[in-house]
Coordinates of C-alpha atoms in Angstrom, one line a residue:
M1 CA -65.1 -14.0 -36.4
N2 CA -66.4 -12.8 -39.9
I3 CA -66.0 -9.1 -39.7
N4 CA -67.4 -8.6 -43.2
A5 CA -70.7 -10.1 -42.1
N6 CA -72.7 -7.0 -41.6
A7 CA -71.3 -5.1 -44.6
Q8 CA -74.8 -4.8 -46.4
S9 CA -76.4 -3.2 -43.6
Y10 CA -74.7 0.0 -44.8
N11 CA -75.8 -0.4 -48.5
L12 CA -79.0 1.5 -49.7
K13 CA -79.6 -1.0 -52.7
E14 CA -77.3 -3.3 -54.2
N15 CA -77.7 -3.4 -58.0
E16 CA -75.4 -3.0 -61.0
L17 CA -74.6 0.6 -60.4
Q18 CA -74.1 0.4 -56.8
G19 CA -72.5 -2.9 -56.4
A20 CA -71.7 -4.6 -53.2
M21 CA -70.1 -3.1 -50.1
P22 CA -66.2 -3.5 -50.0
A23 CA -64.8 -6.5 -48.3
I24 CA -61.7 -6.5 -46.1
Q25 CA -58.8 -7.7 -48.2
Q26 CA -57.4 -11.1 -47.6
A27 CA -53.8 -11.6 -48.3
K28 CA -52.5 -14.9 -50.0
D29 CA -49.8 -15.6 -47.3
H30 CA -48.0 -14.3 -44.4
A31 CA -45.5 -12.3 -46.2
E32 CA -48.1 -10.5 -48.3
E33 CA -50.2 -9.8 -45.2
R34 CA -47.1 -8.4 -43.3
L35 CA -46.4 -6.1 -46.0
L36 CA -50.1 -4.9 -46.2
R37 CA -50.0 -4.3 -42.4
K38 CA -46.9 -2.5 -42.3
Q39 CA -47.8 -0.2 -45.3
Q40 CA -51.4 0.4 -43.5
Q41 CA -49.6 1.1 -40.3
I42 CA -47.3 3.8 -41.8
A43 CA -50.1 5.3 -43.7
C44 CA -51.9 5.7 -40.6
L45 CA -49.0 7.2 -38.6
R46 CA -48.4 9.8 -41.4
L47 CA -52.0 10.8 -41.1
F48 CA -51.9 11.0 -37.5
S49 CA -48.9 13.4 -37.7
E50 CA -51.1 15.5 -40.0
Y51 CA -54.0 15.4 -37.6
G52 CA -51.8 16.7 -34.9
Y53 CA -51.5 13.7 -32.7
D54 CA -47.7 13.4 -32.5
T55 CA -46.1 15.0 -29.5
D56 CA -42.3 14.9 -29.6
I57 CA -41.5 11.4 -28.8
A58 CA -44.7 10.3 -27.3
G59 CA -47.4 8.0 -28.9
H60 CA -47.3 4.5 -30.4
F61 CA -49.1 2.5 -32.9
A62 CA -48.8 -1.3 -32.5
V63 CA -49.6 -4.1 -35.1
R64 CA -49.6 -7.9 -34.6
D65 CA -47.4 -9.8 -37.1
P66 CA -49.6 -12.2 -38.9
E67 CA -47.0 -15.1 -38.6
H68 CA -45.3 -14.5 -35.3
T69 CA -48.3 -13.6 -33.5
S70 CA -46.4 -12.9 -30.1
C71 CA -44.6 -10.1 -31.8
I72 CA -45.9 -6.5 -32.6
W73 CA -44.5 -4.1 -35.2
V74 CA -44.1 -0.6 -33.3
N75 CA -42.9 2.9 -34.6
P76 CA -39.4 3.9 -33.5
M77 CA -39.2 6.6 -30.9
M78 CA -36.7 9.0 -32.9
I79 CA -38.1 9.3 -36.5
P80 CA -40.9 11.8 -37.1
L81 CA -44.3 10.0 -38.0
R82 CA -44.5 12.1 -41.1
I83 CA -41.5 10.6 -42.5
L84 CA -41.6 7.0 -41.3
T85 CA -41.4 4.2 -43.8
P86 CA -42.3 0.4 -43.5
D87 CA -38.5 -0.3 -43.1
D88 CA -38.3 2.0 -40.2
L89 CA -40.9 -0.1 -38.0
L90 CA -39.4 -2.4 -35.3
L91 CA -40.7 -6.0 -34.5
M92 CA -40.8 -6.3 -30.8
D93 CA -41.9 -9.5 -28.7
H94 CA -43.8 -9.6 -25.6
N95 CA -40.7 -9.7 -23.5
G96 CA -39.5 -6.3 -25.0
D97 CA -36.8 -7.6 -27.2
I98 CA -36.4 -6.2 -30.7
V99 CA -36.2 -9.1 -33.1
E100 CA -36.3 -7.1 -36.3
G101 CA -35.0 -3.7 -37.1
S102 CA -32.9 -1.4 -34.9
G103 CA -33.6 1.8 -33.0
P104 CA -34.9 2.9 -29.6
V105 CA -38.5 2.2 -28.7
N106 CA -40.7 4.1 -26.3
L107 CA -40.8 2.2 -23.1
G108 CA -44.7 2.9 -23.1
A109 CA -45.1 0.9 -26.4
Y110 CA -43.8 -2.1 -24.6
V111 CA -45.3 -1.5 -21.3
I112 CA -48.8 -0.9 -22.8
H113 CA -49.1 -2.6 -26.0
S114 CA -47.2 -5.9 -25.3
R115 CA -49.6 -6.7 -22.5
I116 CA -52.7 -5.8 -24.5
H117 CA -51.6 -8.1 -27.4
A118 CA -50.4 -10.9 -25.1
A119 CA -53.7 -10.8 -23.4
R120 CA -56.1 -10.1 -26.3
G121 CA -55.8 -12.6 -29.2
D122 CA -58.4 -10.8 -31.1
V123 CA -56.5 -7.4 -31.1
V124 CA -54.4 -6.8 -34.3
A125 CA -53.9 -3.2 -33.8
S126 CA -53.7 -0.9 -30.8
V127 CA -53.1 2.9 -30.8
H128 CA -52.2 5.4 -28.1
F129 CA -51.2 9.1 -28.6
H130 CA -51.5 12.3 -26.6
S131 CA -53.9 13.9 -28.9
P132 CA -55.1 17.4 -27.8
Y133 CA -58.8 16.8 -26.8
G134 CA -58.2 13.3 -25.7
K135 CA -55.7 14.3 -23.2
I136 CA -57.8 17.2 -21.8
W137 CA -60.7 14.7 -21.5
S138 CA -58.6 12.2 -19.6
A139 CA -58.3 14.9 -17.0
F140 CA -61.9 14.5 -16.1
G141 CA -61.5 10.7 -15.4
A142 CA -65.0 10.2 -16.9
K143 CA -66.6 8.1 -19.5
L144 CA -67.7 10.0 -22.5
P145 CA -71.6 10.6 -22.4
P146 CA -73.8 9.8 -25.5
I147 CA -74.6 13.5 -26.4
N148 CA -74.7 12.7 -30.2
Q149 CA -74.6 10.0 -32.8
D150 CA -70.8 10.1 -33.1
A151 CA -70.4 9.6 -29.3
C152 CA -72.9 6.7 -29.3
A153 CA -70.1 4.7 -31.0
F154 CA -68.4 4.3 -27.7
Y155 CA -71.4 3.7 -25.7
N156 CA -70.9 0.8 -23.3
Q157 CA -67.5 0.1 -25.3
H158 CA -65.0 2.3 -23.5
V159 CA -63.8 2.4 -20.0
V160 CA -61.8 4.7 -17.7
Y161 CA -58.4 3.6 -16.4
D162 CA -58.7 5.5 -13.3
V163 CA -55.1 5.4 -12.3
Y164 CA -52.1 7.5 -13.2
N165 CA -48.6 6.9 -11.7
G166 CA -46.6 8.9 -14.2
V167 CA -44.9 7.7 -17.4
P168 CA -45.6 4.1 -17.8
Q169 CA -42.3 2.1 -16.8
D170 CA -43.6 -1.4 -15.6
V171 CA -45.8 -4.0 -17.4
L172 CA -47.9 -3.9 -14.3
E173 CA -49.3 -0.7 -15.8
G174 CA -50.2 -2.5 -19.0
D175 CA -51.7 -5.4 -16.9
G176 CA -53.9 -2.9 -15.1
I177 CA -55.0 -1.3 -18.4
V178 CA -55.9 -4.9 -19.8
E179 CA -57.8 -5.7 -16.7
A180 CA -59.8 -2.3 -16.8
M181 CA -60.7 -2.8 -20.4
G182 CA -61.9 -6.3 -20.5
D183 CA -63.3 -6.9 -23.9
C184 CA -64.0 -3.2 -24.5
H185 CA -62.1 -1.6 -27.5
T186 CA -61.3 1.8 -26.0
A187 CA -60.1 3.4 -22.9
V188 CA -59.7 6.9 -21.5
L189 CA -56.3 6.9 -19.6
R190 CA -56.9 9.2 -16.6
N191 CA -54.4 12.3 -16.8
H192 CA -52.8 10.7 -20.0
G193 CA -54.8 10.2 -23.1
L194 CA -56.8 7.8 -25.3
L195 CA -56.1 4.2 -26.2
T196 CA -58.0 2.2 -28.9
T197 CA -57.8 -1.4 -30.3
A198 CA -59.5 -3.3 -33.3
T199 CA -59.1 -6.5 -35.2
T200 CA -57.9 -4.3 -38.1
I201 CA -55.3 -1.5 -38.5
A202 CA -58.1 0.8 -40.1
G203 CA -60.5 0.2 -37.4
A204 CA -58.1 1.0 -34.4
A205 CA -57.2 4.2 -36.4
W206 CA -60.7 5.2 -37.0
R207 CA -61.7 4.5 -33.4
F208 CA -58.8 6.7 -32.2
V209 CA -59.8 9.5 -34.6
A210 CA -63.5 9.3 -33.7
M211 CA -62.8 9.1 -30.0
E212 CA -60.7 12.4 -30.2
R213 CA -63.3 14.0 -32.3
A214 CA -66.1 13.1 -29.8
C215 CA -63.9 14.4 -27.0
E216 CA -63.7 17.5 -28.8
A217 CA -67.4 17.9 -29.2
Q218 CA -67.9 17.1 -25.6
I219 CA -65.4 19.6 -24.3
K220 CA -66.8 22.4 -26.6
A221 CA -70.5 21.5 -25.8
E222 CA -69.7 21.8 -22.2
A223 CA -68.0 25.1 -22.6
T224 CA -71.4 26.7 -23.7
G225 CA -72.6 26.2 -20.2
R226 CA -76.0 25.1 -21.6
K227 CA -77.6 21.7 -20.4
L228 CA -76.9 18.8 -22.7
V229 CA -79.6 16.2 -23.7
E230 CA -78.1 12.7 -23.9
V231 CA -79.2 10.1 -26.2
T232 CA -81.5 7.5 -24.4
P233 CA -79.9 4.3 -23.5
D234 CA -81.7 2.1 -25.8
V235 CA -81.1 4.3 -28.9
A236 CA -77.5 4.8 -27.7
R237 CA -77.1 1.1 -27.5
N238 CA -78.6 0.3 -31.0
T239 CA -76.5 3.1 -32.5
Q240 CA -73.4 1.7 -30.9
E241 CA -74.1 -1.6 -32.5
Y242 CA -74.7 -0.1 -35.9
L243 CA -71.6 2.3 -35.8
A244 CA -69.0 0.4 -33.9
S245 CA -68.8 -3.2 -35.2
E246 CA -65.4 -4.2 -36.4
Y247 CA -66.5 -4.0 -40.2
S248 CA -67.9 -0.6 -39.7
A249 CA -64.8 0.7 -37.9
W250 CA -62.7 -0.8 -40.6
L251 CA -64.9 0.8 -43.3
S252 CA -65.1 4.2 -41.7
F253 CA -61.4 4.8 -42.3
Q254 CA -61.3 3.5 -45.9
P255 CA -61.9 7.0 -47.5
A256 CA -58.8 8.4 -45.4
L257 CA -56.5 5.3 -46.5
H258 CA -57.5 5.4 -50.1
E259 CA -56.6 9.2 -50.1
A260 CA -53.4 8.6 -48.2
F261 CA -52.3 6.0 -50.5
Q262 CA -52.9 8.3 -53.4
R263 CA -50.7 10.9 -51.8
F264 CA -48.0 8.6 -50.4
A265 CA -46.6 7.3 -53.8
D266 CA -43.8 5.4 -52.0
L267 CA -46.5 3.1 -50.4
D268 CA -47.5 0.6 -53.1
H269 CA -50.3 -0.9 -51.2
E270 CA -53.2 -3.2 -52.2
S271 CA -55.6 -0.4 -50.7
R272 CA -54.8 1.3 -54.0
K273 CA -56.4 -1.5 -55.8
V274 CA -59.4 -2.2 -53.9
C275 CA -62.4 -2.0 -56.1
I276 CA -65.5 -0.3 -54.7
C277 CA -67.8 -2.9 -56.1
G278 CA -66.6 -5.1 -53.3
A279 CA -66.0 -8.1 -55.3
G280 CA -62.5 -8.5 -53.7
S281 CA -60.9 -10.6 -56.5
H282 CA -59.9 -8.0 -59.2
R283 CA -56.4 -7.4 -60.4
W284 CA -55.4 -3.9 -61.6
I285 CA -52.8 -2.4 -64.0
G286 CA -50.4 -0.1 -62.0
A287 CA -51.1 1.0 -58.5
R288 CA -54.0 3.3 -58.9
S289 CA -57.2 2.9 -56.9
C290 CA -60.3 1.6 -58.6
R291 CA -62.1 4.7 -56.9
R292 CA -60.9 6.7 -60.0
A293 CA -63.5 4.5 -61.8
L294 CA -67.1 3.7 -61.9
C295 CA -67.5 -0.1 -61.2
L296 CA -70.7 -1.6 -62.5
G297 CA -70.7 -4.8 -60.6
D298 CA -68.9 -8.0 -59.8
A299 CA -65.8 -9.6 -61.9
G300 CA -66.7 -9.9 -65.5
R301 CA -68.8 -6.8 -65.6
V302 CA -68.0 -3.6 -67.2
K303 CA -65.8 -0.9 -65.5
R304 CA -65.8 2.5 -67.2
D305 CA -62.9 5.0 -66.6
L306 CA -64.3 8.4 -65.4
R307 CA -61.4 10.0 -67.4
G308 CA -63.3 8.9 -70.6
R309 CA -61.3 5.9 -71.6
D310 CA -63.2 2.8 -73.3
P311 CA -64.8 0.5 -70.8
V312 CA -62.9 -2.6 -70.2
S313 CA -63.9 -6.0 -68.6
H314 CA -62.6 -6.6 -65.0
N315 CA -61.5 -10.1 -66.1
S316 CA -59.1 -8.7 -68.8
L317 CA -57.1 -6.5 -66.3
D318 CA -53.8 -7.8 -65.5

């Protein structure tokens, strides 16, 4: 599946000043891809802590290993999200055995995520946290109605897992979630919280954040007591197709990730080096993002630094 395919549908006009839309980075080998995934995973976990999603030892973010595809990287249970590093992540197989790293893992990470990744080969990342508005909305045991454009991103693409048996302790719970989700990317776990999946780490993170915000908007709108006007089905469906593709989910979280990698100096990630022109083949001096600069097109064209330095050729960067 080419998840970069609809990139240009977001671009007003491709020209020398605007350039092309960014493409999803492609690593040269498994080792590089593993490093990129783990660094993105940590950046997302730290952001989630800042967003207030971490609740004591609850919550997990699972990412498939690019080489050992029957294994997932999960956050350990006893380390606060805000101070996690890539070395803290644990590699767990679908039997619940830790094959790299050491430390306790939340049982729910195994029960829920191992089953999702075993059943859904398309899923690279899956996310579950007890976020404030998601767990409130889960008490209604209802799908989220399309009351605004943002909520339309989940129209016909989320389900309600209408069962709650307490803290997940058996893989049968995970199997039930998988069955309920089908090929949808998001689930409301009744009396529990939200769950999102995607073919990219950024996509799964964005869907979780977007669903949490949509739940907040719905709850606050209902609290007014006024009648809510829903988006019509045809418009909601078209809006969902535009907003919620794998590419658009990835794209929508790029500003948050770029900002995160500027602040989290210990994460020397390729996202710092992604050029906004979208050529995807540039090499940069140091580890600063090209978002500090105005790129004037594809490789070989001119990049002028907004801090007033002389323009240089993309091809001359080492």
